[in-house]
Short mmCIF file of C-alpha atoms in Angstrom, two decimals:
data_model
loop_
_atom_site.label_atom_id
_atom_site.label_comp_id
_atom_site.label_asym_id
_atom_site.label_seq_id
_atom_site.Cartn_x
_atom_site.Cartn_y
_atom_site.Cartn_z
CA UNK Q 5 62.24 -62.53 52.60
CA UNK Q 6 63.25 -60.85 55.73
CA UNK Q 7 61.58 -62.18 59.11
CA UNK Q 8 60.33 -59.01 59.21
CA UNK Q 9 58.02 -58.94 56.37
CA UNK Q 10 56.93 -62.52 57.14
CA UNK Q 11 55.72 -60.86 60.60
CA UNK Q 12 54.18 -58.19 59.00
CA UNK Q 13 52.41 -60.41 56.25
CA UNK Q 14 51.25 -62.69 59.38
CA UNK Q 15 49.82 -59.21 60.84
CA UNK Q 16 47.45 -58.27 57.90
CA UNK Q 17 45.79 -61.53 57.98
CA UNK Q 18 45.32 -61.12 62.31
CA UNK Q 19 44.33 -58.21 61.95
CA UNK Q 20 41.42 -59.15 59.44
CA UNK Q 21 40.21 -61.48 61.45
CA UNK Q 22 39.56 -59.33 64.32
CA UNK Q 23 37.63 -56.73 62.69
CA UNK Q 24 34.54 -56.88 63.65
CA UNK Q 25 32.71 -53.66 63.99
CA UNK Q 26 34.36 -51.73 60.63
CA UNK Q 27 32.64 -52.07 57.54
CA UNK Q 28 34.43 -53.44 54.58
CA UNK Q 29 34.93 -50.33 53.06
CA UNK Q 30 37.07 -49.11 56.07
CA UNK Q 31 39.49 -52.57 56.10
CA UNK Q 32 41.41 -51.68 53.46
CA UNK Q 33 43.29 -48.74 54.58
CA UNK Q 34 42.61 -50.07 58.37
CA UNK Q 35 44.95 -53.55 57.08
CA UNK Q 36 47.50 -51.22 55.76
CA UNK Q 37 47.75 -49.42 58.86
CA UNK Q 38 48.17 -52.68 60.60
CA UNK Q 39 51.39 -53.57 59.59
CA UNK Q 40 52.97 -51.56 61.69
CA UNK Q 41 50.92 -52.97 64.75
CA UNK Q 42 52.85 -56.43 66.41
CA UNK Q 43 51.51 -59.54 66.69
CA UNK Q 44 52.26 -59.45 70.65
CA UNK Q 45 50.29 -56.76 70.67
CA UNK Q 46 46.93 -58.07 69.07
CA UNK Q 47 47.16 -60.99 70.94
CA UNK Q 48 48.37 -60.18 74.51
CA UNK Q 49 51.35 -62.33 74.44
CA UNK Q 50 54.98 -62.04 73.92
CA UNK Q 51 56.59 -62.64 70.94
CA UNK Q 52 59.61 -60.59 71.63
CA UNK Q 53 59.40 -58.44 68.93
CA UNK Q 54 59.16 -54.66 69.76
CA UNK Q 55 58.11 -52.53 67.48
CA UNK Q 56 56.45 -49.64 69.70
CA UNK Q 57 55.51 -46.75 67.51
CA UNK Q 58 51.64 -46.06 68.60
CA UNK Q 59 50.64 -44.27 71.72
CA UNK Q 60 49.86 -46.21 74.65
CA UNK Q 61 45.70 -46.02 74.61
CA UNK Q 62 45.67 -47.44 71.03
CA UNK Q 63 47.98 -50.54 72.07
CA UNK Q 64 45.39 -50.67 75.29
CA UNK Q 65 42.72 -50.82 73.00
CA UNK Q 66 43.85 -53.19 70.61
CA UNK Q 67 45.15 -55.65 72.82
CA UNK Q 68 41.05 -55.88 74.53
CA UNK Q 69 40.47 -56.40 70.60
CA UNK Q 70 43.01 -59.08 70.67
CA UNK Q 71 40.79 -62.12 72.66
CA UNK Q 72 40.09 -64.58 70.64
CA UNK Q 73 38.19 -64.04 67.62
CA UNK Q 74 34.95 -66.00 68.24
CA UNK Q 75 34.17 -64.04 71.51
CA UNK Q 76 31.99 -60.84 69.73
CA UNK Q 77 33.15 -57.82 72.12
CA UNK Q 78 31.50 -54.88 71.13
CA UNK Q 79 34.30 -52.05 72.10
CA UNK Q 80 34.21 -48.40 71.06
CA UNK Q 81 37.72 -46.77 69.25
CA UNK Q 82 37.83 -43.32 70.09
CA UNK Q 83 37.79 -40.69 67.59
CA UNK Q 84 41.60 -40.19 68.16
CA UNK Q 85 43.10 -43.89 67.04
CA UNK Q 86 39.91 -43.33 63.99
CA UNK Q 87 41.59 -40.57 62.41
CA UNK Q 88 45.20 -42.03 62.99
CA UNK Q 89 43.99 -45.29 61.25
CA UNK Q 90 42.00 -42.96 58.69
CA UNK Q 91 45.12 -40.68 58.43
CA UNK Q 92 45.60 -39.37 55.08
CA UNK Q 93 48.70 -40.81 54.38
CA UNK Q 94 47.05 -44.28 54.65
CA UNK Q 95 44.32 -43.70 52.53
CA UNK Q 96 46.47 -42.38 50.06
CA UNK Q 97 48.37 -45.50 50.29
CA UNK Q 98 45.46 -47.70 50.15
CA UNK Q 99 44.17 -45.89 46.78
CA UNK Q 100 48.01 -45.98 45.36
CA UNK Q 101 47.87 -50.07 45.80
CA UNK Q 102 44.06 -49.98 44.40
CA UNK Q 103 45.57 -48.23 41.27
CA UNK Q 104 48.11 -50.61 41.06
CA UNK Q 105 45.49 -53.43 41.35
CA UNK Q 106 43.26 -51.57 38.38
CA UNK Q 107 45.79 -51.56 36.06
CA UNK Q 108 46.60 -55.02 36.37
CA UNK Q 109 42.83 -56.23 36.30
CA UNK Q 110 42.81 -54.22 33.00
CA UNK Q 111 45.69 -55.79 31.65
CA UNK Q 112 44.36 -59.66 32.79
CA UNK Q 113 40.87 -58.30 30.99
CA UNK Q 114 42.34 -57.76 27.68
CA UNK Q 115 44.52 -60.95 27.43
CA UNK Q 116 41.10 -62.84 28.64
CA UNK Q 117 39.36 -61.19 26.04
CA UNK Q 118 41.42 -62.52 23.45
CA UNK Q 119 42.61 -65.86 24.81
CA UNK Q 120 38.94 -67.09 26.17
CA UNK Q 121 37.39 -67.90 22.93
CA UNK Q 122 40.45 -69.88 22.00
CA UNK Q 123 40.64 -71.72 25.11
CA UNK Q 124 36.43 -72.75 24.83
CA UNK Q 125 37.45 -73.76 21.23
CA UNK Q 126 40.28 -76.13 22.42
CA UNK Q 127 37.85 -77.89 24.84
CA UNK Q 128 34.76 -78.20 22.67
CA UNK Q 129 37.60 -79.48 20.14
CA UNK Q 130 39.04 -82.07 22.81
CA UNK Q 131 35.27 -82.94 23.16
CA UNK Q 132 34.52 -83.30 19.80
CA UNK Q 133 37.62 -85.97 18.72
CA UNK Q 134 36.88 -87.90 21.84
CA UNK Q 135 33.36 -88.48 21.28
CA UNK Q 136 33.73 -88.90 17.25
CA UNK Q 137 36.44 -91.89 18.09
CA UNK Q 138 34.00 -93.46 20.36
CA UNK Q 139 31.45 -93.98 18.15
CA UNK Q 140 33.09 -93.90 15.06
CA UNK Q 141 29.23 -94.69 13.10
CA UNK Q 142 27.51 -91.35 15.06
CA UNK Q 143 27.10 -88.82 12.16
CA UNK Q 144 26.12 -86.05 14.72
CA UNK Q 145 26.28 -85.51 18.63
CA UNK Q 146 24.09 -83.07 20.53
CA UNK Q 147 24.30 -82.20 24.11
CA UNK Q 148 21.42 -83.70 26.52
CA UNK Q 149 19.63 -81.11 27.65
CA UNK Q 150 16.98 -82.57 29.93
CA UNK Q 151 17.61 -83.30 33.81
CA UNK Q 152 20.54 -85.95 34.14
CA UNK Q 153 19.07 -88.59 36.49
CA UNK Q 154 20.01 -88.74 39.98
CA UNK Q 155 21.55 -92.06 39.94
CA UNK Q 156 24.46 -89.95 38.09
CA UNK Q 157 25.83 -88.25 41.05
CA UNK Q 158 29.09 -87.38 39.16
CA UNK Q 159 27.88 -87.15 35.52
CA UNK Q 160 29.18 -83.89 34.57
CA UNK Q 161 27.43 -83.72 30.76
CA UNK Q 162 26.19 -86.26 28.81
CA UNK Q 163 26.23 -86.21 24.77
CA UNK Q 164 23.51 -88.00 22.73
CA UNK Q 165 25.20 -90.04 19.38
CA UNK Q 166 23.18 -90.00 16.60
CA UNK Q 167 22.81 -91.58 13.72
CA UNK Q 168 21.05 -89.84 11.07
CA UNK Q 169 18.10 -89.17 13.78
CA UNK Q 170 18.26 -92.04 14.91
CA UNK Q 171 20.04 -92.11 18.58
CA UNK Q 172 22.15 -94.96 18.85
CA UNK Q 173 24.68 -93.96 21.55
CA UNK Q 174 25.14 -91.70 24.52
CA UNK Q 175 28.36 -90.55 25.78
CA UNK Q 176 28.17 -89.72 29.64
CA UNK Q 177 31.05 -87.18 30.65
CA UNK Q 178 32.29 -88.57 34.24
CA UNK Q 179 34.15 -87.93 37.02
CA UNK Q 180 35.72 -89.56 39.79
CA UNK Q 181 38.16 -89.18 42.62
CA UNK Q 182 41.29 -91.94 41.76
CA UNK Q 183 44.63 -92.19 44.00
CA UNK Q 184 46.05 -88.89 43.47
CA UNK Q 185 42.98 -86.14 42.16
CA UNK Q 186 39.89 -86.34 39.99
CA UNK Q 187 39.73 -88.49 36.96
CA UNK Q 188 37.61 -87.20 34.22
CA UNK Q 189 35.87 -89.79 31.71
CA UNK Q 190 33.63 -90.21 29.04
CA UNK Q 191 32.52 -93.63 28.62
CA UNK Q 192 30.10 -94.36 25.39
CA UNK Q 193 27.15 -96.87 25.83
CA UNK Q 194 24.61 -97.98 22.88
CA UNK Q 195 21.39 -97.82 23.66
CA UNK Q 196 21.90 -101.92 23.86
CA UNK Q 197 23.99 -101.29 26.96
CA UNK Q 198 26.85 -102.47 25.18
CA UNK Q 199 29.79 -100.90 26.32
CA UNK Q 200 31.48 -98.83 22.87
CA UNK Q 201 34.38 -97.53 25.01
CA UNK Q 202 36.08 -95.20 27.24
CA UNK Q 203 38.63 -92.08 27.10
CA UNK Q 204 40.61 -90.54 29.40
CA UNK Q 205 40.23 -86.88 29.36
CA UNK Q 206 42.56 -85.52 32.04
CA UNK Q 207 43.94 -87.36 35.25
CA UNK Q 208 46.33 -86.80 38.22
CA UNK Q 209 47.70 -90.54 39.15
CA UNK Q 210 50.92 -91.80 39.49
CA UNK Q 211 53.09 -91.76 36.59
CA UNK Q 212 54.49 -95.72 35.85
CA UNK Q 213 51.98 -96.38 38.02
CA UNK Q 214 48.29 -95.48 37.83
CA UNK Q 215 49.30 -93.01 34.22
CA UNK Q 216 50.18 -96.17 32.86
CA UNK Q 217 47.21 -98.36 33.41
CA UNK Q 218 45.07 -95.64 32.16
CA UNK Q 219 46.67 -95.51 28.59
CA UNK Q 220 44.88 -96.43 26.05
CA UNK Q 221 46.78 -99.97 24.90
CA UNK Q 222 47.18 -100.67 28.79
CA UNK Q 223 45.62 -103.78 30.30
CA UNK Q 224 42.51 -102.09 31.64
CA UNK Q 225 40.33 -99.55 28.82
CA UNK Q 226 40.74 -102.31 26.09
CA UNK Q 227 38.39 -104.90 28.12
CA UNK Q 228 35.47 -102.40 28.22
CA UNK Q 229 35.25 -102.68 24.17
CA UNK Q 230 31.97 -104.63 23.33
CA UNK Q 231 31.09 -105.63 26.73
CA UNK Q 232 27.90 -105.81 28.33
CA UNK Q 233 27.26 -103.03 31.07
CA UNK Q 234 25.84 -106.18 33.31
CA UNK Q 235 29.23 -107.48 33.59
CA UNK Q 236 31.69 -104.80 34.26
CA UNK Q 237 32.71 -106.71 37.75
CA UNK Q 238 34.29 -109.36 35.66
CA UNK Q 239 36.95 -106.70 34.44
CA UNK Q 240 40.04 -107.49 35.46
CA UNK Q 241 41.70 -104.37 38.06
CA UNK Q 242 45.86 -103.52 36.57
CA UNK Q 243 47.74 -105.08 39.99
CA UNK Q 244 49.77 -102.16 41.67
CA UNK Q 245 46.80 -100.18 40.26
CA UNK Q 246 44.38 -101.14 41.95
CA UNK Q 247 42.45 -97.69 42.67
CA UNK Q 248 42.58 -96.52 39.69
CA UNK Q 249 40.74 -98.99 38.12
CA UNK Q 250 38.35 -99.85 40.74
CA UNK Q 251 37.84 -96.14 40.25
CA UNK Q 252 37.32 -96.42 36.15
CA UNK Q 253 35.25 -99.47 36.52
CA UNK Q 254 32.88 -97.44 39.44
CA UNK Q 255 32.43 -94.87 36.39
CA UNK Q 256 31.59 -97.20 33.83
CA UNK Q 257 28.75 -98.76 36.39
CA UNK Q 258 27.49 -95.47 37.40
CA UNK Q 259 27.11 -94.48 33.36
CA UNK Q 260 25.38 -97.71 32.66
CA UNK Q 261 22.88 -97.39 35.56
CA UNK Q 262 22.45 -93.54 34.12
CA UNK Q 263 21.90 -94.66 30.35
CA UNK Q 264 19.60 -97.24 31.07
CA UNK Q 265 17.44 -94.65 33.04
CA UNK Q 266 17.91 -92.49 29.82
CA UNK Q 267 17.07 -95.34 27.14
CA UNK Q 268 14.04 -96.28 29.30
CA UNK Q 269 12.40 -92.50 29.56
CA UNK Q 270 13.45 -92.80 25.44
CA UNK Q 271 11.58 -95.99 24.76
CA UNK Q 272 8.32 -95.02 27.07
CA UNK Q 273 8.07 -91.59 24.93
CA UNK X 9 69.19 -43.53 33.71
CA UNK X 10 71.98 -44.93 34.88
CA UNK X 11 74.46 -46.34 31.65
CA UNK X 12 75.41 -50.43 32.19
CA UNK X 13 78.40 -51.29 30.95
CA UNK X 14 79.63 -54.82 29.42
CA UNK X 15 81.53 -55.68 32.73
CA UNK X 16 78.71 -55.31 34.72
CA UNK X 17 76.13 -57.17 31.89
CA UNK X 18 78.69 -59.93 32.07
CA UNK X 19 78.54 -59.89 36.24
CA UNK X 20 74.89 -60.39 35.93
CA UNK X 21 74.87 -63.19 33.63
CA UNK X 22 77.65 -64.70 35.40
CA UNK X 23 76.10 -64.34 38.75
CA UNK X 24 72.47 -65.69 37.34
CA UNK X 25 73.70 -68.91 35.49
CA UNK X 26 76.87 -70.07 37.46
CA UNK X 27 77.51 -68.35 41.09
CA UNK X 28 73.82 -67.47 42.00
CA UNK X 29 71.89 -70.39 40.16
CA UNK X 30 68.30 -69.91 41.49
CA UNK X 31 67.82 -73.50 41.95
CA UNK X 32 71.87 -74.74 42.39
CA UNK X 33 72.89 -72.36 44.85
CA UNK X 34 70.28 -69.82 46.07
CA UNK X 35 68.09 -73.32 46.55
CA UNK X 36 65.06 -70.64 46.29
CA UNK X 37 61.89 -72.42 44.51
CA UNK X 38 62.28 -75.95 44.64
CA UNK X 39 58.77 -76.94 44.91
CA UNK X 40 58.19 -77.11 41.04
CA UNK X 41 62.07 -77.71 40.04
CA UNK X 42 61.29 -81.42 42.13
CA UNK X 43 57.93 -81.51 40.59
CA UNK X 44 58.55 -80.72 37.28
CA UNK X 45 61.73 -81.84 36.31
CA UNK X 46 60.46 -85.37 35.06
CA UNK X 47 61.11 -84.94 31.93
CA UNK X 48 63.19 -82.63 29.48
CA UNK X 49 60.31 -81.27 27.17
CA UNK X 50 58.53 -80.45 30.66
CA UNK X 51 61.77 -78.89 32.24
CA UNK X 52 62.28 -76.63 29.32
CA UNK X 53 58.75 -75.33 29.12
CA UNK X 54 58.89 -74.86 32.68
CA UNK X 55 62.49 -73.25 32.89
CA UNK X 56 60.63 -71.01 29.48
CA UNK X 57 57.48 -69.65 31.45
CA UNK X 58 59.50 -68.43 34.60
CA UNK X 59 61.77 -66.85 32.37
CA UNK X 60 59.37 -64.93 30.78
CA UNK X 61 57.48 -64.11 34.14
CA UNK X 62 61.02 -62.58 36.02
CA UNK X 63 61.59 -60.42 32.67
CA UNK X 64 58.60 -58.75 32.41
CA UNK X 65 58.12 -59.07 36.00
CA UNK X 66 61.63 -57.31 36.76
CA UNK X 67 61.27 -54.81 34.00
CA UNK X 68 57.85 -53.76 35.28
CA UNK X 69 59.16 -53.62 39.30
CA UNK X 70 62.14 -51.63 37.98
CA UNK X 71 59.99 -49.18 35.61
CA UNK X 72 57.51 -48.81 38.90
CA UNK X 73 60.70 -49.11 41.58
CA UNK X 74 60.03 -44.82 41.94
CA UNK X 75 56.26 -45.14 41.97
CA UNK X 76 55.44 -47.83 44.84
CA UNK X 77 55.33 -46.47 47.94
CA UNK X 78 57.48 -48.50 50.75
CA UNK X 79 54.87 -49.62 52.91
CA UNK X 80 52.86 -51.13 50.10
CA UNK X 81 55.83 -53.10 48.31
CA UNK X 82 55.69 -56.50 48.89
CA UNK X 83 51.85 -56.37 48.12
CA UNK X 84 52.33 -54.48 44.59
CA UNK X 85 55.16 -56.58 43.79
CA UNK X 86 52.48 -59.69 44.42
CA UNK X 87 50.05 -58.09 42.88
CA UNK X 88 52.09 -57.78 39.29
CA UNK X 89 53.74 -60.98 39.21
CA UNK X 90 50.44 -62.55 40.09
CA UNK X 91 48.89 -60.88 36.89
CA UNK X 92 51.84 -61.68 34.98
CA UNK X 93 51.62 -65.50 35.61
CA UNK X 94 47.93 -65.28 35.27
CA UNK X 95 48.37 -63.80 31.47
CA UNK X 96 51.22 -66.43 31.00
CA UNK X 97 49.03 -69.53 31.83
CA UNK X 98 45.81 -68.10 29.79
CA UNK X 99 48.43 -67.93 26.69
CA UNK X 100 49.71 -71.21 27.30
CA UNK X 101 45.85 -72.89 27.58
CA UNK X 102 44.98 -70.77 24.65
CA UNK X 103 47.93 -71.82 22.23
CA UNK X 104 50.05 -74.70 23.86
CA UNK X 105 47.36 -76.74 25.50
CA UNK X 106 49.37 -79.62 25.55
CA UNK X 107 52.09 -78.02 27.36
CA UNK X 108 49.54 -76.32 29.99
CA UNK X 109 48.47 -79.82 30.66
CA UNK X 110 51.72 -81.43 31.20
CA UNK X 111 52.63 -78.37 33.55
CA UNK X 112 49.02 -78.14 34.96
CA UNK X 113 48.70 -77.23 38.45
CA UNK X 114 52.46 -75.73 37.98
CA UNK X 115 52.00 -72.38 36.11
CA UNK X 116 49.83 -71.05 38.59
CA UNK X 117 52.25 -71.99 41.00
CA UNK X 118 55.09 -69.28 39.99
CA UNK X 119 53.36 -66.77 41.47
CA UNK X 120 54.56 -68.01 45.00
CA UNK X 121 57.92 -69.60 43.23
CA UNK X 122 60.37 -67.58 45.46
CA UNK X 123 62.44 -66.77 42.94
CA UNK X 124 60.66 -63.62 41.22
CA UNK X 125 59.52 -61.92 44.80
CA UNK X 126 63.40 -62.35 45.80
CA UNK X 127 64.75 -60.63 42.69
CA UNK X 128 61.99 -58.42 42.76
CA UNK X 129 62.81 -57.41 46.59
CA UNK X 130 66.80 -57.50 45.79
CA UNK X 131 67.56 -56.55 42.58
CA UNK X 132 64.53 -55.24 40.60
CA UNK X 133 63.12 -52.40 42.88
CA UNK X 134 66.99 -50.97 43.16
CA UNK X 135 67.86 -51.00 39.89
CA UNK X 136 67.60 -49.02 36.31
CA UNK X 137 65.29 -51.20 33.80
CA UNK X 138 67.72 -52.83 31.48
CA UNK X 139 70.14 -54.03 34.61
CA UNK X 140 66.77 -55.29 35.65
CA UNK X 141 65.87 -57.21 32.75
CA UNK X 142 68.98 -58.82 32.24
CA UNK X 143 69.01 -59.92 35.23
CA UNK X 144 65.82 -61.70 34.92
CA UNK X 145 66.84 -63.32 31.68
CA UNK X 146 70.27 -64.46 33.75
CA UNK X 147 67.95 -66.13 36.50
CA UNK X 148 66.02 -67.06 34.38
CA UNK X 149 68.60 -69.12 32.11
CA UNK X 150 70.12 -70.59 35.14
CA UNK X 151 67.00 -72.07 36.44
CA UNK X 152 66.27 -73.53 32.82
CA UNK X 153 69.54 -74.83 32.65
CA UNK X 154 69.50 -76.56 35.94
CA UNK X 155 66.42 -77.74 35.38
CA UNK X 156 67.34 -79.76 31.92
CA UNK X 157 70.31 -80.92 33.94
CA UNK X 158 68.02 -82.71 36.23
CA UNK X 159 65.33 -83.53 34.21
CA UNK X 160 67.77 -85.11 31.58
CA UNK X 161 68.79 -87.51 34.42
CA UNK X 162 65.41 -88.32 35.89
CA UNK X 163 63.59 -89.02 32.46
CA UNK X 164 66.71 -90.71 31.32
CA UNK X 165 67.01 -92.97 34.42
CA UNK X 166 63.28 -93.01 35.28
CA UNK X 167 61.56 -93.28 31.98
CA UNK X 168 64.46 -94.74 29.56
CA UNK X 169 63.75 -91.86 26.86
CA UNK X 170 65.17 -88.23 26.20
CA UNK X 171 63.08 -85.47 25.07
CA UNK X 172 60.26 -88.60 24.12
CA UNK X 173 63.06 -90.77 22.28
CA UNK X 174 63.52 -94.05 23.51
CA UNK X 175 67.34 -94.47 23.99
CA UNK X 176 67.42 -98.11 25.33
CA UNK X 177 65.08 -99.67 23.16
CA UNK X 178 61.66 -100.57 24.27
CA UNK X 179 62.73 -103.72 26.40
CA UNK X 180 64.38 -100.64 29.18
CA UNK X 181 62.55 -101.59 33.17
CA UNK X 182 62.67 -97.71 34.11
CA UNK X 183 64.08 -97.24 37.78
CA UNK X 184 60.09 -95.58 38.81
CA UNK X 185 61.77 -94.33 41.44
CA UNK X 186 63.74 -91.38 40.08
CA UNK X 187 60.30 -90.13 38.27
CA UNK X 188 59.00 -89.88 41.94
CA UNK X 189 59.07 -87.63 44.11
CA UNK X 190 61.71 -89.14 46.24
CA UNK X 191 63.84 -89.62 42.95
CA UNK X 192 63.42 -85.77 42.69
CA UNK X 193 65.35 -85.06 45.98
CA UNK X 194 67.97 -87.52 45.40
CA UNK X 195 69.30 -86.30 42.05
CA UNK X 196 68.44 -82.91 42.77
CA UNK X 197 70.67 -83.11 45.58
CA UNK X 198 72.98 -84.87 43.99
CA UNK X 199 73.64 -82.08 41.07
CA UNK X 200 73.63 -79.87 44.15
CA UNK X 201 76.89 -81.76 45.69
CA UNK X 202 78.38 -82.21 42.42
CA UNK X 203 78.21 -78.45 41.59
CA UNK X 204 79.93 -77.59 45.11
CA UNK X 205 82.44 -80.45 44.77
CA UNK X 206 83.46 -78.48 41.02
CA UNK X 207 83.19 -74.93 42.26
CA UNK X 208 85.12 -76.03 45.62
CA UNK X 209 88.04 -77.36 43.11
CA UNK X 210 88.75 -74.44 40.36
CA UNK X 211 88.43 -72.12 43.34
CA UNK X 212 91.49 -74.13 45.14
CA UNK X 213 93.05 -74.11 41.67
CA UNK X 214 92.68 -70.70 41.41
CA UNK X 215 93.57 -69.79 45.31
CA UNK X 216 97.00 -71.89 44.21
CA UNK X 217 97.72 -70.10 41.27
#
C-alpha cells in the first residue's frame, strides 16, 4: 500500500479519538470526511505532508481540537465546517460503505446459520470421546450444574461420570496458562481421589518441545494413571519442559482440591 | 466486457507462479508462510484457503470495481475479504476441524495477509472479472507452491517425516531448529536466494543467446 493510504488509515483512527462532542451517529460520515484532513493538522505538528484542501477556519479549528486527547475542551464548530462535514456527498458515501457492510453481514449470517450447529456438534463430540476414554466403566455423563467451588478458579465445566446412578467419577474441564498460550484439560478423578487420567484438549506450546511432552505416550500424562491426588508433587516434570508440566501438574492439584469439595457436599447430602 | 485472450491468460499465470510469486518475489505476507510452513499437509491447506479467499475475493472486487466509490475503497475492499475469510474459517471448523486446528490462529489471519488487499488494490479493482479471477487462482498457486517448497524442507529436516510418513525410520534426532521459528527464516530465505541465483542464470542465458 501506498504511504498515502497508510496516512490516511492512521487519520481515521486520530480522528476518532478526538471526537468528543459528536454523537455516534454523526462519526461515521464525520471519519470519512477525515481522511482528507492531515495528521499535522490534528495534532499541531509537522509531518511534512501537505495536503491543504479545507479553508483556513476549519484547519484553525481542528488543530485547537488537536491537544491531546485526555484534556476535555469543550469547543463549538460553526454551522459552516457542520454542513461541509455533513455534506451530502459524504453521507452518501457513508450509507454506500454501510450497504456494502449489510450485504456482507447477510452473507456471514447465512453461512453461520448453517455451519453453527455443525461446529457445537464437533465440540460436544470432542467432549464426548474424551470423557468416554477416561472412564471407560461410566455408562452416562451429565453436566454439573450446581455452583463450581471457588477453589476452582480455572475450572471451566465439570462433567459428573456415572455409573448406572451411581456417580463414580467427575471429569473437571481445566485451563491453564503453559509457555506459549492456554492449555485446556480435562483431568478425571473417582470419587476415591484416585487419579483416572488426563487429556489434552487443545494447546499452544512448543512443538519438539512442550507438544511433545504433552502427547499422550510422552513421559508426563502416563504417571497420573492410578495415582493418588495426595501425591501429584512426586510426578516427575519432562526436563526442557519444565513449564508445561509444572503447568499440567498445577491443573491436576487444582481439580483434586475441587472434587474433593464436590465428593464432600455429595457424601453430607 | 473486455475479451482475454490466451496470451494474456498465460501472462497472468506466468506472472503469479514464477515472476511475481507472492511469497518468492513480491515477499508480501510472510507472517503465516514462516508460521505455517512446518509441515506439508499444513502448507497445502494453508496455500488451499488463501487461494480460495483471493478468487472469490478478486472476482467480487472486480464485479464491484464500478460500484465502490474512491474514497471508500480500501475500507470496502477490507470489509469483503474480511467476510470472505470469516465464511472460510466457519467452513473449515464446521467440516475440517482437524485442519482448523492445525491452522488455528492462522485463518483468521488472511484477512491482514497482504497479499489479497495488494491484488485487490492492483489488479482486481482495474480489471474485467475473469482476468480477475485468474489472477487470483495464479497468486494463489504460487503461494501454495512456495509454500510446499518450504514446508517440504522444514518438516523433512525438522520433523524427519513427509506429509506424516516417517522417511528415516523412527531412530531420526530431528534438527528442532528448522520447525522453529528461526528455522523458518533461514530456509525461507534460503529458497529466496536460490530462486534469484536460477532466475539470475537463464536470464544471462537468454541475454547471450
Amino acid at each position: 500500500m501506498s504511504v498515502n493510504n497508510e496516512e490516511k488509515n492512521i487519520e481515521i483512527v486520530e480522528s476518532e479519538v478526538l471526537e468528543t462532542e459528536l454523537s455516534e451517529k454523526e462519526k461515521e460520515s464525520v471519519s470519512v470526511k477525515s481522511m482528507e484532513i492531515p495528521v499535522s493538522e490534528l495534532l499541531g505538528e509537522k509531518t511534512g505532508v501537505e495536503e491543504k484542501k479545507e479553508p483556513s477556519e476549519r484547519e484553525k479549528e481542528l488543530s485547537e481540537k488537536g491537544k491531546k486527547s485526555s484534556e476535555k475542551k469543550k469547543f463549538k464548530l460553526s454551522s459552516g465546517a457542520l454542513s461541509k462535514v455533513f455534506s451530502l456527498s459524504n453521507i452518501l458515501l457513508g450509507l454506500r460503505l454501510c450497504v456494502i457492510v449489510a450485504a456482507v453481514v447477510f452473507a456471514l449470517a447465512a453461512v453461520n446459520y448453517f455451519t453453527s450447529p455443525v461446529i457445537k456438534g464437533n465440540e460436544e463430540e470432542k467432549g464426548n470421546v474424551a470423557r468416554s476414554a477416561l472412564v471407560p466403566d461410566a455408562t452416562s455423563f451429565s453436566l454439573y450444574e450446581g455452583d463450581i467451588p471457588e477453589s476452582g478458579r480455572n475450572v471451566s465445566e465439570i462433567y459428573v461420570a456415572e455409573q448406572n446412578g451411581d456417580t463414580i467419577a467427575y471429569c473437571v474441564g481445566i485451563t491453564t496458562a503453559g509457555f506459549g498460550g492456554d492449555i485446556d484439560l480435562v483431568v478425571a478423578i473417582r470419587v476415591d481421589m484416585s487419579i483416572l487420567g488426563i487429556k489434552v484438549i487443545s494447546h499452544s506450546e512448543t512443538v519438539g518441545i512442550g507438544a511433545s511432552a504433552l502427547e499422550e505416550d510422552a513421559a508426563l500424562l502416563p504417571q497420573f494413571s492410578g495415582l493418588p491426588a495426595s501425591s501429584v508433587d512426586n510426578v516427575t516434570a519432562v526436563s526442557g519442559a519444565t513449564v508445561t508440566s509444572n503447568a499440567v501438574k498445577s491443573c491436576v492439584e487444582e481439580a483434586a482440591v475441587v472434587v474433593n469439595a464436590l465428593v464432600k457436599g455429595a457424601d453430607s447430602e | 466486457m473486455k475479451k482475454i485472450n490466451k496470451q494474456e491468460m498465460k501472462k497472468i499465470f506466468l506472472d503469479g507462479i514464477v515472476y511475481k510469486n507472492p511469497i518468492i518475489v513480491q515477499l508480501l505476507g510472510m507472517c503465516s508462510a514462516l508460521a505455517v510452513s512446518t509441515s506439508v499437509i499444513n502448507g497445502l491447506g494453508m496455500g488451499a484457503s488463501v487461494t480460495a479467499v483471493l478468487v472469490f475475493s478478486n472476482v467480487i472486487i472486480s464485479l464491484l470495481r464500478n460500484v465502490i466509490p474512491n474514497q471508500i475503497r480500501i475500507a470496502s475492499y477490507i470489509v469483503v475479504i474480511a467476510g470472505l475469510v470469516t465464511v472460510v474459517d466457519m467452513v473449515l471448523k464446521a467440516y475440517i476441524p482437524s485442519l482448523s486446528a492445525s491452522l488455528g490462529l492462522f485463518i483468521p489471519l488472511i484477512v491482514v495477509n497482504c497479499i489479497i488487499l495488494a491484488r485487490a488494490e492492483s489488479f482486481a479493482s482495474k480489471n474485467p472479472v475473469l482476468a480477475s479471477a485468474a489472477d487470483g487462482l495464479a497468486m494463489g498457486i504460487g503461494y501454495t507452491a512456495a509454500m510446499v517448497v518450504v514446508s517440504a524442507i522444514r518438516e523433512i529436516i525438522g520433523n524427519g517425516t513427509i506429509l506424516g510418513f516417517d522417511i528415516f525410520g523412527g531412530n531420526y534426532s530431528p534438527a528442532l531448529l528448522i520447525i522453529l521459528p528461526p528455522g523458518g527464516f533461514l530456509v525461507l530465505g534460503g529458497v529466496i536466494a536460490l530462486f534469484q541465483y536460477v532466475r539470475s542464470k537463464t536470464e544471462k542465458k537468454e541475454g547471450e543467446k
